[in-house]
Coordinates of C-alpha atoms in Angstrom, one line a residue:
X588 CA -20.5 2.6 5.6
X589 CA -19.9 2.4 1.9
X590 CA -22.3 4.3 0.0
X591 CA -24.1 2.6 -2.4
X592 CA -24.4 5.4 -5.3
X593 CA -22.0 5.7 -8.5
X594 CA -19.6 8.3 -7.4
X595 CA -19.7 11.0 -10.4
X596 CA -16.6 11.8 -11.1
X597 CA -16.1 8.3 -12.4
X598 CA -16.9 7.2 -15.9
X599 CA -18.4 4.0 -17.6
X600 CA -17.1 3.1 -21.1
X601 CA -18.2 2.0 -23.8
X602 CA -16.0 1.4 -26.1
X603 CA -12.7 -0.7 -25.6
X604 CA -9.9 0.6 -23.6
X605 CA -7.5 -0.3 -26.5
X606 CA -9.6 -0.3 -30.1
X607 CA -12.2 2.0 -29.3
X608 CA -14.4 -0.5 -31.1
X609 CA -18.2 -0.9 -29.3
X610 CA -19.9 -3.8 -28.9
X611 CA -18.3 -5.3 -25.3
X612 CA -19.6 -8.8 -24.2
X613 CA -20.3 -8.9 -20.1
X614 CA -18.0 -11.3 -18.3
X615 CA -18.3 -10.8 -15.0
X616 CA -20.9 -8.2 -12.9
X617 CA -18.7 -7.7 -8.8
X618 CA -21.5 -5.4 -8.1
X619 CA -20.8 -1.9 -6.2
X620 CA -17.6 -2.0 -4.5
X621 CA -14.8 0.0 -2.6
X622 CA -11.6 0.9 -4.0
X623 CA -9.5 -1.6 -2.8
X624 CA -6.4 0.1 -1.8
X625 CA -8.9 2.7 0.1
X626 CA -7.6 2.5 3.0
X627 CA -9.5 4.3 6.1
X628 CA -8.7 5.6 9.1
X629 CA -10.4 5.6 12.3
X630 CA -11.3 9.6 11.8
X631 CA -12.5 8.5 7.8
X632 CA -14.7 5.4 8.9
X633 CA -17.6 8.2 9.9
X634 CA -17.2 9.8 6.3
X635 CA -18.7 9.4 3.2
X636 CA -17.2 6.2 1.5
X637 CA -17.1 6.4 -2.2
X638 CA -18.2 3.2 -4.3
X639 CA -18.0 2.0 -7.9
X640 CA -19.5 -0.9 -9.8
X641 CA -17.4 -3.5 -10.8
X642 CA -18.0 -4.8 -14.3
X643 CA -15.8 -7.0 -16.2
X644 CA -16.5 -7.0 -20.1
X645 CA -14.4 -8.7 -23.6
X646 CA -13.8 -6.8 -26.4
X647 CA -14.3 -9.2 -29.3
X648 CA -12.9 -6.9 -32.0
X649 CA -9.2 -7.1 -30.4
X650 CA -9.9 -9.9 -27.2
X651 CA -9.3 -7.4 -24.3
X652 CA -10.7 -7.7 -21.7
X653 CA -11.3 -5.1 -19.1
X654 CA -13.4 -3.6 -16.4
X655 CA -16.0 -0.7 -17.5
X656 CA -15.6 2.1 -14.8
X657 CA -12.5 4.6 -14.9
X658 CA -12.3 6.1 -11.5
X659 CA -10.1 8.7 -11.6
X660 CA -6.7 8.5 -11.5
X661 CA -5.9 11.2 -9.2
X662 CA -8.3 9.3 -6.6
X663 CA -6.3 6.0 -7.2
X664 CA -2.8 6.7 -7.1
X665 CA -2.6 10.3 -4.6
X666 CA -1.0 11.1 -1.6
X667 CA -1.7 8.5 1.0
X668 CA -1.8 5.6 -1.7
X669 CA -0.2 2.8 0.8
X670 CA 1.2 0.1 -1.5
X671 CA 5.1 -0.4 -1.0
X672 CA 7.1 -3.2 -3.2
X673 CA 10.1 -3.2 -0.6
X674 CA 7.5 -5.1 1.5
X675 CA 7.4 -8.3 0.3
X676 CA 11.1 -10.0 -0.1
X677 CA 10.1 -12.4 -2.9
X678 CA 9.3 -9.7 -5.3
X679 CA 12.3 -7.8 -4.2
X680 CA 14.3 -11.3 -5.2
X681 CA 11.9 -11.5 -8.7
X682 CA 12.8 -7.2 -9.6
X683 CA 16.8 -8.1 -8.9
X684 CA 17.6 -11.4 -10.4
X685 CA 15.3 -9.4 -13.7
X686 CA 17.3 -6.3 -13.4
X687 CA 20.3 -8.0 -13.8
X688 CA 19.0 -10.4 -16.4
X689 CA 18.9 -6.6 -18.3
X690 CA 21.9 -5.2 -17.4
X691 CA 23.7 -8.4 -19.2
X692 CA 21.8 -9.2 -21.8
X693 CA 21.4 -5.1 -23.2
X694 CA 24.9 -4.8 -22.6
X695 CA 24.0 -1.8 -20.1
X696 CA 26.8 0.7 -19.2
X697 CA 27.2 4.0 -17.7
X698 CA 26.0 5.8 -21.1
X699 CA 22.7 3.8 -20.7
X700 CA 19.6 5.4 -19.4
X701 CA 17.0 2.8 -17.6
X702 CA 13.4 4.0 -17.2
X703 CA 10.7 2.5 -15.1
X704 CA 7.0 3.5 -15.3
X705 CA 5.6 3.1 -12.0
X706 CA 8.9 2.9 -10.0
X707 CA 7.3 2.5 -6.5
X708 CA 9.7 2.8 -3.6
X709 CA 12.8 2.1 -5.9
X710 CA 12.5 -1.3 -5.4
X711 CA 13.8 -2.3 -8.9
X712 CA 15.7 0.7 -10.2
X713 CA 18.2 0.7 -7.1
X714 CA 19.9 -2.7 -9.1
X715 CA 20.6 -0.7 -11.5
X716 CA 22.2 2.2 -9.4
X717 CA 24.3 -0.1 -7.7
X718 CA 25.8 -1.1 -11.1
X719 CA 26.6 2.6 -12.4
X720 CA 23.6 3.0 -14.6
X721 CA 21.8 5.6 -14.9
X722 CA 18.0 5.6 -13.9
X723 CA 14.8 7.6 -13.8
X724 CA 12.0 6.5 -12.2
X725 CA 8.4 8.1 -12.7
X726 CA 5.8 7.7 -10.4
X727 CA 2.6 9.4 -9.9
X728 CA 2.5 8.3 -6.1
X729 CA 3.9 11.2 -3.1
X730 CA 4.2 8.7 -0.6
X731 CA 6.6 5.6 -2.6
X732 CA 7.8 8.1 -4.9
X733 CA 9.5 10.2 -1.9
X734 CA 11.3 6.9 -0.8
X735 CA 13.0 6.1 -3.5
X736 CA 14.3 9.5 -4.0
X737 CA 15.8 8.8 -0.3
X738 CA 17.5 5.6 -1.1
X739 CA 19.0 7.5 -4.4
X740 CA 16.6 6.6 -7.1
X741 CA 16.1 9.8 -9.2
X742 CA 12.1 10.0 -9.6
X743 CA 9.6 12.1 -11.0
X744 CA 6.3 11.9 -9.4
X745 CA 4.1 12.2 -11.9
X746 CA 1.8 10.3 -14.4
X747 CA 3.2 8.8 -17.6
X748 CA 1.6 9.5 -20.9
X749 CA 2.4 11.0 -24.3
X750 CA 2.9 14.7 -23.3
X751 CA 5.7 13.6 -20.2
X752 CA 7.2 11.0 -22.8
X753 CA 7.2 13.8 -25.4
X754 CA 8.8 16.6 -23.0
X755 CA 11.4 14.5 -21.4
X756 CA 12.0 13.2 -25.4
X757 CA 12.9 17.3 -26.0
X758 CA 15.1 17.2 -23.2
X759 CA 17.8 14.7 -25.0
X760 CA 16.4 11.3 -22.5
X761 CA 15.8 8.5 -24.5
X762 CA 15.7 5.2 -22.9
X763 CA 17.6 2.2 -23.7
X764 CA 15.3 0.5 -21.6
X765 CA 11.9 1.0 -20.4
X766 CA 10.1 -1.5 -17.6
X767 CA 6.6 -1.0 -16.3
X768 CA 6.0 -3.6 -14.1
X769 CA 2.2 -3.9 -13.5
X770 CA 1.3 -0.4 -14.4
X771 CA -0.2 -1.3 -18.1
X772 CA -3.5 -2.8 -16.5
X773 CA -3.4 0.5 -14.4
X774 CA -3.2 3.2 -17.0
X775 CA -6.9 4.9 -17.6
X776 CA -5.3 6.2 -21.1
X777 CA -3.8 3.0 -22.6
X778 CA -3.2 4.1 -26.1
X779 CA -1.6 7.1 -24.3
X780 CA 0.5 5.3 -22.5
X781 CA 1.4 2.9 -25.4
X782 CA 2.3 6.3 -27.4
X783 CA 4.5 7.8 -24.6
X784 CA 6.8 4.3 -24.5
X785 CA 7.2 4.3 -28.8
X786 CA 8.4 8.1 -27.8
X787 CA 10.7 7.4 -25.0
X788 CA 12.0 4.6 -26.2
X789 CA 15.5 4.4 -28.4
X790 CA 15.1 3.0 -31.6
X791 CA 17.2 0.2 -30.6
X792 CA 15.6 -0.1 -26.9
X793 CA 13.3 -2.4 -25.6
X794 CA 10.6 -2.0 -23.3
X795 CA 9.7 -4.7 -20.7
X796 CA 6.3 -5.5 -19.4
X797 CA 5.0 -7.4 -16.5
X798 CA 1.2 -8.0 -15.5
X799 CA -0.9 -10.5 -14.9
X800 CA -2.4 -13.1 -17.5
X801 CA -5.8 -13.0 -17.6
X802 CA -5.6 -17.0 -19.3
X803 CA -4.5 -17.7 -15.2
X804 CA -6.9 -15.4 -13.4
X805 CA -9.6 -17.0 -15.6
X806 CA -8.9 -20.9 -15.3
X807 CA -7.4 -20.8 -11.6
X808 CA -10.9 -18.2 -10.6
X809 CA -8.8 -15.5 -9.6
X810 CA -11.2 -12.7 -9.3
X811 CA -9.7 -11.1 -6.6
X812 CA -7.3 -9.7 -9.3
X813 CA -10.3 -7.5 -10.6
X814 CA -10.8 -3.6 -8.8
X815 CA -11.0 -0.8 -10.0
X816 CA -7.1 0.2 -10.3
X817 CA -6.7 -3.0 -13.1
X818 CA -8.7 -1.8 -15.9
X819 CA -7.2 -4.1 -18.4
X820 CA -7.0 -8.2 -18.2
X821 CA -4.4 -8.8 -21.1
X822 CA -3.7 -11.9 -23.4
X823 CA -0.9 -12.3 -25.5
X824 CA -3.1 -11.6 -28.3
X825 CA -4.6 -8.3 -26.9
X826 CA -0.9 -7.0 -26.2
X827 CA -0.1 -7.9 -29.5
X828 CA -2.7 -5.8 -31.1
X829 CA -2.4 -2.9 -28.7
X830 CA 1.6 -2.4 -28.8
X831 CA 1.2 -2.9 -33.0
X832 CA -1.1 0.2 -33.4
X833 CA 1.8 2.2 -32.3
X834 CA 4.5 0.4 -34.3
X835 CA 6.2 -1.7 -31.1
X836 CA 6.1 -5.2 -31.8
X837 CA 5.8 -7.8 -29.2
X838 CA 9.1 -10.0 -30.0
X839 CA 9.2 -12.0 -27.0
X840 CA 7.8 -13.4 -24.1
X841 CA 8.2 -15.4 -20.9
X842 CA 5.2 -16.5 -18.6
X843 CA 6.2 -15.7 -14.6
X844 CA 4.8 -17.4 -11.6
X845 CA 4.4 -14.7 -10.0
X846 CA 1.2 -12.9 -8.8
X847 CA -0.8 -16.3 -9.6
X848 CA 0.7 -16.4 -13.3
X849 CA 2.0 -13.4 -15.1
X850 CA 3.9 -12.4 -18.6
X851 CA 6.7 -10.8 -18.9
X852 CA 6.9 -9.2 -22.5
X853 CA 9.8 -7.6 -24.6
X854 CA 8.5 -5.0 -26.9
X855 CA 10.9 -3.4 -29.3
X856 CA 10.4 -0.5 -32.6
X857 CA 11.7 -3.7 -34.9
X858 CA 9.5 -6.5 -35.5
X859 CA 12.2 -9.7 -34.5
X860 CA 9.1 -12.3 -33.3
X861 CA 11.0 -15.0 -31.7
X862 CA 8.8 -18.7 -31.3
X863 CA 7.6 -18.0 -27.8
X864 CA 5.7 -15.4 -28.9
X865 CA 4.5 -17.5 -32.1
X866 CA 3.6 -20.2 -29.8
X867 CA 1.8 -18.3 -27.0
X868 CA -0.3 -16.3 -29.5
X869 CA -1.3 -20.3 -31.4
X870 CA -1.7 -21.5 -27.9
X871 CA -4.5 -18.7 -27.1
X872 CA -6.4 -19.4 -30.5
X873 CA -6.8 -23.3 -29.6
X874 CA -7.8 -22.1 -26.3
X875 CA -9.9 -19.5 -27.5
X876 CA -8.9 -16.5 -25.8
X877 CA -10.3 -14.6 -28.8
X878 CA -13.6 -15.3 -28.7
X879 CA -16.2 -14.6 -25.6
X880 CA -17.2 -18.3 -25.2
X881 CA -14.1 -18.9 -23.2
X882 CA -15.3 -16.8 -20.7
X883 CA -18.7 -17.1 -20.2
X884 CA -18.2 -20.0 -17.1
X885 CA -16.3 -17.3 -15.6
X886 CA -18.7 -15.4 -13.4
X887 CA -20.4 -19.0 -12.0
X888 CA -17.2 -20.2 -11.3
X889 CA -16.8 -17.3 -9.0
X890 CA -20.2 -17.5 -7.3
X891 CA -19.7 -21.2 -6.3
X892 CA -15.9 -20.1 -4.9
X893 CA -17.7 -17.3 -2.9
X894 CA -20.4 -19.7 -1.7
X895 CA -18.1 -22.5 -0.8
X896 CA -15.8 -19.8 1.2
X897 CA -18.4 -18.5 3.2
X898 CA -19.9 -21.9 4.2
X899 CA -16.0 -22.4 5.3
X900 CA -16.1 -19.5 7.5
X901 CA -19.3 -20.1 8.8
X902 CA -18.7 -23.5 9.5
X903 CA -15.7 -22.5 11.9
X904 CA -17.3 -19.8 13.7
X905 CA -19.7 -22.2 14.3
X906 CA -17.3 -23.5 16.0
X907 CA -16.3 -20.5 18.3
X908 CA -13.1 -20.3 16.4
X909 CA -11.8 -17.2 16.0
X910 CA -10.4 -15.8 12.3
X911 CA -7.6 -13.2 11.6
X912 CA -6.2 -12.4 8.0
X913 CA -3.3 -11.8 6.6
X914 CA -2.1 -9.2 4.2
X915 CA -4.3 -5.6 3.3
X916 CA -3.3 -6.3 0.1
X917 CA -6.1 -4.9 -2.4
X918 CA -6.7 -8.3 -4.3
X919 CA -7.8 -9.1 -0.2
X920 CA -10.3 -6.0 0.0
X921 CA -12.1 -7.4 -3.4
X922 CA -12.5 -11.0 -1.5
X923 CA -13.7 -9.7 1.5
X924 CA -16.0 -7.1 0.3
X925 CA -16.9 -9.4 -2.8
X926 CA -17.2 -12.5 0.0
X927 CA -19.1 -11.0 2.7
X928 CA -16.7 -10.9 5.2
X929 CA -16.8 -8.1 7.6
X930 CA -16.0 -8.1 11.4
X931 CA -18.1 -10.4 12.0
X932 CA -16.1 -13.1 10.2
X933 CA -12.7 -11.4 10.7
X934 CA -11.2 -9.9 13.8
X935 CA -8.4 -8.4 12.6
X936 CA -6.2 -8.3 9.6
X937 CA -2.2 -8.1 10.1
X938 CA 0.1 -6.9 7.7
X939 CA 4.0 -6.1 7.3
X940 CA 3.5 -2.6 6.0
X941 CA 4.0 -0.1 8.5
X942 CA 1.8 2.2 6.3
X943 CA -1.1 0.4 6.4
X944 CA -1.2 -0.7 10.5
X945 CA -3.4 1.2 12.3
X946 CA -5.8 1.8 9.4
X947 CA -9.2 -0.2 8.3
X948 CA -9.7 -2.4 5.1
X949 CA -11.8 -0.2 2.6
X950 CA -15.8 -1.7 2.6
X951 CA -15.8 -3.7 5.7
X952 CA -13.1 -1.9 8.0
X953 CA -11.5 -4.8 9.6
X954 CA -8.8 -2.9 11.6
X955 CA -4.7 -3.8 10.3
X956 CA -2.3 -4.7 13.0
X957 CA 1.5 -5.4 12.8
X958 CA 1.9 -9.3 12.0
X959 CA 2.9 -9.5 16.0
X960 CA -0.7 -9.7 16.6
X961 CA -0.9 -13.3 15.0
X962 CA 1.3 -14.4 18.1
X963 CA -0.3 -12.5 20.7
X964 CA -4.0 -12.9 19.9
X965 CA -3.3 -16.6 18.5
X966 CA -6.7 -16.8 15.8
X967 CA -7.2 -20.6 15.3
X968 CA -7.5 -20.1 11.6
X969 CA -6.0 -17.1 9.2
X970 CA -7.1 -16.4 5.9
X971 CA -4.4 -15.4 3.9
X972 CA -5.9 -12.9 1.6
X973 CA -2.4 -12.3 -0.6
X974 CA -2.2 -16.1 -1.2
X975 CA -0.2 -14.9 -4.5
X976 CA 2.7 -15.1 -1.6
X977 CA 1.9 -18.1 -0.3
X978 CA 5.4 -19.4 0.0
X979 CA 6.7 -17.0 1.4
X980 CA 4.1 -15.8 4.0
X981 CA 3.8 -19.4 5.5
X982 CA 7.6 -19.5 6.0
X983 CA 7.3 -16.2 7.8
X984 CA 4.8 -17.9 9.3
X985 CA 5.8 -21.0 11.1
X986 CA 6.1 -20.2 14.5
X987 CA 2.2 -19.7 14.7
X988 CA 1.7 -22.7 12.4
X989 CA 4.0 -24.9 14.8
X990 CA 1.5 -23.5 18.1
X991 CA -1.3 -24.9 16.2
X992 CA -2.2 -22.2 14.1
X993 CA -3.5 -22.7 10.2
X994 CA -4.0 -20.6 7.1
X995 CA -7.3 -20.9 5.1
X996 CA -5.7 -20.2 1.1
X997 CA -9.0 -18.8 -0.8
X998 CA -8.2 -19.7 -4.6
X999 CA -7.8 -21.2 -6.4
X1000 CA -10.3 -23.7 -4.1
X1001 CA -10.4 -22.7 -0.6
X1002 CA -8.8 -24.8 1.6
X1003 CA -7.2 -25.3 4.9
X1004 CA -3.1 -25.8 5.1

């Protein structure tokens, strides 16, 4: 079972991740939950499971907004930390077809160096090696970190901050380009990590930025994006202000599809602010992504999703229909733990990673099978708890769809496909 207590080696701020300012607004209150990539195994599910509240709050001196617990990081992102980017084939398309958007428009060549914060499995950095130029990824993760260094991606495995940024700075690497791909909304020491880019980073490099855009995960009630490893939900605005306190300025941007709607910004030591930018950051005042009115609907939107889901459920076990899921992704541990969905709603989960089978979901320890079960148990309904991959899953997916099977997509409505 997960215990209920505050853990205490975790800490609750208060004062904003990125201006150090006082005075956060609440947004939305998840209550005491898992980690979500906290995944168990059979030996682990009689131990001591740690839990954390799950707070959401706005900063309204420079609009970030952000969860208040820091779990250590060390406890996040150690030795048996099971997510792997070479499992899903449309971010592996999304990484390339960026990759060599870079190489061609930075004019990279052999002399270049390419750094990635938060490498992974190598995923992203291998484009480059195939195109002779050179790399270094750095990733505080054993398990993903190892792989890449198997497929030929040089990689630290460590955490990324000022002191790394600074040593590897002494060594003569400087980076024509650095890309943290959702790692930002990760980093416990934001101004830290802000500092270590400005010091890696050539004076004629750029860094690029992917995470999620909290103006989506607000209006489309994506709340499954909030655990404890995303400390930070950014605007435009918020990057702005963060990257500008140490002299990067946000020149341009592009907004992504991906992971339910996502920018992609280029930060550079010259301030060259192109009209995207302009017109994202005049967008987000009309809106009013400053101010804490615009999300003060948030957290009942979120109760009626969770209400209207679990009626769902309900309704088809009713029924004496039988429920798998799909994915152990840790936006899916948040929606069942959040949701109320334990074994007694979900059988089993099934996922491609062959990390994850054979372990429990954190919380409610729904065992993870290898995506063959879906055809062997044949669940009338599956909830498909990375629905961010929606696409891509159901194509995987439509031999059990043609038998008769159907997918239950939880956000941004739930609803039955």
């Amino acid at each position: 079972m997960v215990a209920q207590n505050k853990n205490p080696q975790s800490k609750t701020e208060t004062q904003c991740r990125s201006c150090k300012k006082a005075g956060l607004k609440p947004v939305l209150d998840l209550g005491t939950m898992p980690l979500a990539d906290g995944l168990l195994t059979r030996e682990q599910l009689k131990e001591h499971e740690p839990a954390f509240p799950l707070e959401v709050a706005f900063c309204p001196n420079c609009s970030l907004v952000q969860i208040l617990e820091t779990v250590p990081p060390e406890q996040l992102f150690g030795k048996d930390y099971p997510y792997f980017s070479s499992f899903s084939d449309h971010l592996l398309a999304h990484s390339r077809a960026n990759a060599l958007n870079l190489i061609k428009i930075r004019s990279l060549k052999k002399e270049s160096l390419v750094v990635e914060l938060a490498s992974n499995d190598g995923y992203l950095l291998k484009n480059f090696v195939e195109n002779g130029i050179p790399v270094l990824g750095i990733d505080p993760a054993e398990g993903p970190a190892k792989a890449a260094i198997k497929i030929g991606v040089p990689t630290l495995n460590d955490f990324f901050g000022k002191s790394l940024a600074t040593r590897l700075s002494g060594e003569g690497k400087r980076a024509d380009v650095i890309i943290g791909n959702n790692v930002l909304a990760h980093v416990a020491d934001t101004n830290g990590f802000v500092e270590g880019v400005r010091i890696l980073l050539k004076d004629n490099g750029v860094g690029v930025f992917e995470f999620p855009y909290v103006r989506d995960l607000i209006e489309h009630g994506e709340f499954d994006t909030i655990y404890h490893e995303h400390l930070c939900y950014f605007s435009a605005t918020a990057i702005d202000h963060l990257f500008r306190r140490h002299g990067l300025y946000l020149n341009d941007v592009e907004r992504l599809s991906i992971h339910g709607g996502s920018l992609r910004i280029y930060v550079e030591p010259k301030e060259a602010v192109k009209d995207s930018v302009k017109k994202l950051l005049a967008e987000e005042k009309s809106l009013g992504i400053d101010g804490h009115a615009y999300y003060e609907k948030f957290a009942q939107r979120v109760k009626d999703l969770r209400k209207s889901l679990r009626e769902m459920v309900s309704k088809i076990k009713s029924e004496g229909k039988k429920i798998a899921a799909y994915g152990a992704a840790a936006k899916g541990a948040t929606l069942v733990n959040y949701v109320g969905l334990g074994t007694d709603s979900i059988d089993f989960v099934v996922d491609r990673n062959v990390h994850k089978q054979g372990k429990f979901m954190p919380g409610v320890h729904i065992p993870i099978h290898d995506p063959s079960r879906l055809m062997e148990e044949k669940p009338d309904y599956v909830l498909l708890l990375p629905w961010n991959f929606k696409d891509e899953i159901l194509k995987q997916q439509e031999p059990f769809r043609k038998g008769g099977g159907r997918f239950i997509i939880p956000i941004p409505t739930p609803q039955i496909v």
